[in-house]
Structures are given as C-alpha cells and as structure tokens.
Amino acid sequence: MLRTALVCASPACRIGILHSGSSLAPKLGTTFATRALIHSGQPNNNSLTGKRINEESTTGTEGFHLKDSAASKQGLTIPDAVSTLPPTIVRGDWVLFHPVYSQEEIKAVEVLQREAKTISDKIACNLVKLTRWGFDFVSGYKHKPVPADSKMSLEELKKGGYILDEKAWLSRILFLETVAGVPGMVAAMLRHLTSLRLMRRDSGWIHTLLEEAENERMHLMTFMTLRRPSLFFRGLVLGAQGVFFNLFFLSYIISPRTCHRFVAYLEEEAVLTYTRCIQDIESGRLPEWSNMPAPEIAKDYWRLDPGAKLLDVIYAVRSDESTHRFVNHSLANLDTETDVNPFALREPDMLVKGRKLGFSREEAEKYVLESHQMLEHGKADSK
C-alpha cells in the first residue's frame, strides 16, 4: 500500500488511500542489496538511520506532505481518500490513512507465530501468553477443537466449551479492541514528547503508531454498532484500560523494543482469534452473523461493496491485525533510537504482510532504499 502522496512512477498515482494490492507495491525479493552505511558516521539519506535535529532530511523521512505529490492537488476529498461523498463533504471520524484490501489479500492472511529467541522476546511472549490465559479464564473462553465426527447441536457445542455464541464473541471483541488501541497511542505520545524534549526528528515512527491506534479504535466503533455495552462492562473496560495504559507507559520508557515485540505477539493472538471467528461463521455456528449486513461505518472505512456482510468486515479486521503484527515485529527488529521507520512512506501489500512475520533490519533498509528510488523516479517522470 502506497502512503499518502507517494510520488510513484505512474502519473495515475493519487493522494489518499490506495488499495494495498496495487501493482505499484513491489514484492519482496529473495536477494538483498548491499547494506548502506549505517554505522560509518557518514550521512546517508537512504539508510535506516535518518538525519537528526536540524540537519537536512530526505523527503518523506517524517512522512509525506501534500506538496510531495506531482500528480494531484485534490487533497482528502477525492473518492479514494476518506469519503465516497462529493468533494467538500467528509464522512466519518477518521483522518489517518489505512489499508484497503482486495479479495485476494483478505484471504492471504496466515496464522503465524514467531519463535522467541532473545530474553526480551521471551519476556514479551510469556507476558502475552499469561494475559491471554487470564482473559480466557475470566471470560470462560475455551474454544476446544470440535471433534471431526461430531454430531452435537449448537447448544451442546456451546455448553461443552467448543464454540461461543454471537453475544459472547461480541463481548470478547469489544473488550479486546478497547485495550488494543492503547499501545499505539502511548508509544506515539512518548516518541512525540521525546522529539519535543530532545529537539530532534522522530524519523516517521509517530505517524505509523498513531495510524495503528486509530485503526484499532475504528474496529471498536464498528462493533459498537452491534451492541450497546452495559455500565458494568464499561466499568471493566475503564479499569483494564487504566492498568494497561500505565503499565505499557512505564514499559515503553524502559524498553521500546520489548514493547513492540509484545504488541506483535498480541497481534498474533488477535489474528488467531479472528480466524476462529471466521471459521465459526463460515461453518454455520454463528447463524445470526452469517448473513448480517456490514455496518455502514465499516463499508465506508474499508471501502467495502454495498452488499458486504459482517463476515467481510471480520476478514478486513483480521487483515488489519495482521498488518499490526507485521509492523510491530519489524519495528522490534530495528534500533528504536536511530533507525527510520520503513513504513513512513508506504507498506507492503497483504500478500507480504499476511504471510511474513516482519522485516529483518536488512530487509527494512532495502525497503527504505526502494521507497526513495520510487520517489525519485516519480519526481523525474513528472518533470
């Protein structure tokens, strides 16, 4: 998915949300270019280590600006941006950019698990496992594998802990999404304050982290159209959010890399959860959701077809979680103090993000180089 105002080789490139399946998004190759001069002390605008403080910076280091586009000056009100309505009208309460998936992409997501190798990775992984176990225990979630030759009714499957009903699924999703929107906002806030305090550039991390927080919030806004939570449920959310916010805040100050790994492992669990939900819908175990129309907010946000169903929404949400999984594993592989965010300019499509657990540092650097080459080629073609 090309980021906003990415000047690509084709003059057809426009500002706004482009489908992540666009042919403009290059596929990750099997060979990698020679690493740039990261630790040589020499300035290198294309490497992962961006310039700091008041030095000149490469276009797009902090994210693109409207003036970087040589193809269109229409801004946010074109159909491919935040609204399908005529210009001068912007519908919805989101302004940050996010992926829009093709049918091929939403089916490309795989359930993956990264092996924890370092001590910090093991800490993050075990914390996620502990968190999931605790939440599953409190909520009574089991989701045991249904026997292949089972002839149990839906009620028997529910009582046996094999499946959840629609109400239980919705409660679980709503609670998880209220917490999932916290890490991106906390990390963005801390990096924002660090940039102000040290008076130096952030190298594009803040934008991606805010996009993640906004995306998770839109998941919540979507599922809120299906249910109005009780005061007791809201109280649980308030308590969980307060505890998690402060713990993540302190943890990010101590070790940002461990926190990004924690979020990535958490997103692995989210992909697994939504995959199970999709399987339950497609197997007829959630009859109320089988043909339920997609909420209007979801159709607008993910650019879904007018006849889209709730199942299409859950496929899109799972793809989002796969994106967060990929991005946070990639960020956890970088130096959070010196490296440029490789996704400040664009992101790979879901055929990469859905089947890969993130970029290594070498792959991320190659991706940054490709992004700047695309930018330069686009500028040359526009002249």
PDB file of N, CA and C in Angstrom, residues 143-163 283-285:
ATOM      1  N   HIS A 143     -12.808 -22.615  23.450  1.00  0.00           N
ATOM      2  CA  HIS A 143     -12.685 -22.895  22.015  1.00  0.00           C
ATOM      3  C   HIS A 143     -11.884 -24.164  21.763  1.00  0.00           C
ATOM      4  N   LYS A 144     -12.338 -25.240  22.361  1.00  0.00           N
ATOM      5  CA  LYS A 144     -11.697 -26.531  22.139  1.00  0.00           C
ATOM      6  C   LYS A 144     -11.981 -27.006  20.719  1.00  0.00           C
ATOM      7  N   PRO A 145     -11.068 -27.749  20.124  1.00  0.00           N
ATOM      8  CA  PRO A 145     -11.303 -28.262  18.763  1.00  0.00           C
ATOM      9  C   PRO A 145     -12.547 -29.143  18.714  1.00  0.00           C
ATOM     10  N   VAL A 146     -13.408 -28.884  17.753  1.00  0.00           N
ATOM     11  CA  VAL A 146     -14.615 -29.687  17.593  1.00  0.00           C
ATOM     12  C   VAL A 146     -14.236 -31.036  16.982  1.00  0.00           C
ATOM     13  N   PRO A 147     -14.640 -32.153  17.580  1.00  0.00           N
ATOM     14  CA  PRO A 147     -14.326 -33.475  17.020  1.00  0.00           C
ATOM     15  C   PRO A 147     -14.793 -33.586  15.564  1.00  0.00           C
ATOM     16  N   ALA A 148     -13.986 -34.216  14.740  1.00  0.00           N
ATOM     17  CA  ALA A 148     -14.274 -34.297  13.308  1.00  0.00           C
ATOM     18  C   ALA A 148     -15.604 -34.975  13.013  1.00  0.00           C
ATOM     19  N   ASP A 149     -15.960 -35.980  13.797  1.00  0.00           N
ATOM     20  CA  ASP A 149     -17.193 -36.726  13.548  1.00  0.00           C
ATOM     21  C   ASP A 149     -18.318 -36.296  14.479  1.00  0.00           C
ATOM     22  N   SER A 150     -18.230 -35.093  15.024  1.00  0.00           N
ATOM     23  CA  SER A 150     -19.198 -34.613  15.994  1.00  0.00           C
ATOM     24  C   SER A 150     -20.567 -34.382  15.354  1.00  0.00           C
ATOM     25  N   LYS A 151     -21.607 -34.806  16.062  1.00  0.00           N
ATOM     26  CA  LYS A 151     -22.982 -34.553  15.632  1.00  0.00           C
ATOM     27  C   LYS A 151     -23.726 -33.742  16.692  1.00  0.00           C
ATOM     28  N   MET A 152     -22.949 -33.043  17.529  1.00  0.00           N
ATOM     29  CA  MET A 152     -23.549 -32.236  18.587  1.00  0.00           C
ATOM     30  C   MET A 152     -24.260 -31.024  17.989  1.00  0.00           C
ATOM     31  N   SER A 153     -25.331 -30.613  18.658  1.00  0.00           N
ATOM     32  CA  SER A 153     -26.048 -29.408  18.241  1.00  0.00           C
ATOM     33  C   SER A 153     -25.261 -28.175  18.666  1.00  0.00           C
ATOM     34  N   LEU A 154     -25.718 -27.015  18.204  1.00  0.00           N
ATOM     35  CA  LEU A 154     -25.044 -25.767  18.572  1.00  0.00           C
ATOM     36  C   LEU A 154     -25.076 -25.567  20.085  1.00  0.00           C
ATOM     37  N   GLU A 155     -26.192 -25.872  20.705  1.00  0.00           N
ATOM     38  CA  GLU A 155     -26.304 -25.703  22.155  1.00  0.00           C
ATOM     39  C   GLU A 155     -25.344 -26.623  22.892  1.00  0.00           C
ATOM     40  N   GLU A 156     -25.215 -27.834  22.409  1.00  0.00           N
ATOM     41  CA  GLU A 156     -24.285 -28.782  23.029  1.00  0.00           C
ATOM     42  C   GLU A 156     -22.836 -28.338  22.840  1.00  0.00           C
ATOM     43  N   LEU A 157     -22.536 -27.789  21.676  1.00  0.00           N
ATOM     44  CA  LEU A 157     -21.180 -27.289  21.423  1.00  0.00           C
ATOM     45  C   LEU A 157     -20.861 -26.107  22.333  1.00  0.00           C
ATOM     46  N   LYS A 158     -21.845 -25.237  22.561  1.00  0.00           N
ATOM     47  CA  LYS A 158     -21.642 -24.081  23.442  1.00  0.00           C
ATOM     48  C   LYS A 158     -21.430 -24.530  24.882  1.00  0.00           C
ATOM     49  N   LYS A 159     -22.280 -25.448  25.338  1.00  0.00           N
ATOM     50  CA  LYS A 159     -22.156 -25.929  26.719  1.00  0.00           C
ATOM     51  C   LYS A 159     -20.847 -26.680  26.931  1.00  0.00           C
ATOM     52  N   GLY A 160     -20.362 -27.342  25.906  1.00  0.00           N
ATOM     53  CA  GLY A 160     -19.121 -28.094  26.027  1.00  0.00           C
ATOM     54  C   GLY A 160     -17.875 -27.241  25.892  1.00  0.00           C
ATOM     55  N   GLY A 161     -18.051 -25.942  25.642  1.00  0.00           N
ATOM     56  CA  GLY A 161     -16.903 -25.045  25.523  1.00  0.00           C
ATOM     57  C   GLY A 161     -16.201 -25.118  24.183  1.00  0.00           C
ATOM     58  N   TYR A 162     -16.903 -25.657  23.179  1.00  0.00           N
ATOM     59  CA  TYR A 162     -16.285 -25.771  21.854  1.00  0.00           C
ATOM     60  C   TYR A 162     -16.428 -24.481  21.043  1.00  0.00           C
ATOM     61  N   ILE A 163     -17.525 -23.769  21.248  1.00  0.00           N
ATOM     62  CA  ILE A 163     -17.767 -22.539  20.488  1.00  0.00           C
ATOM     63  C   ILE A 163     -18.376 -21.483  21.401  1.00  0.00           C
ATOM     64  N   SER A 283     -18.805 -21.950   9.025  1.00  0.00           N
ATOM     65  CA  SER A 283     -19.301 -23.306   9.277  1.00  0.00           C
ATOM     66  C   SER A 283     -20.739 -23.313   9.788  1.00  0.00           C
ATOM     67  N   GLY A 284     -21.357 -22.124   9.878  1.00  0.00           N
ATOM     68  CA  GLY A 284     -22.751 -22.038  10.296  1.00  0.00           C
ATOM     69  C   GLY A 284     -22.966 -22.079  11.788  1.00  0.00           C
ATOM     70  N   ARG A 285     -21.919 -21.902  12.588  1.00  0.00           N
ATOM     71  CA  ARG A 285     -22.060 -21.970  14.044  1.00  0.00           C
ATOM     72  C   ARG A 285     -22.452 -20.641  14.669  1.00  0.00           C
TER      73      ARG A 285
END
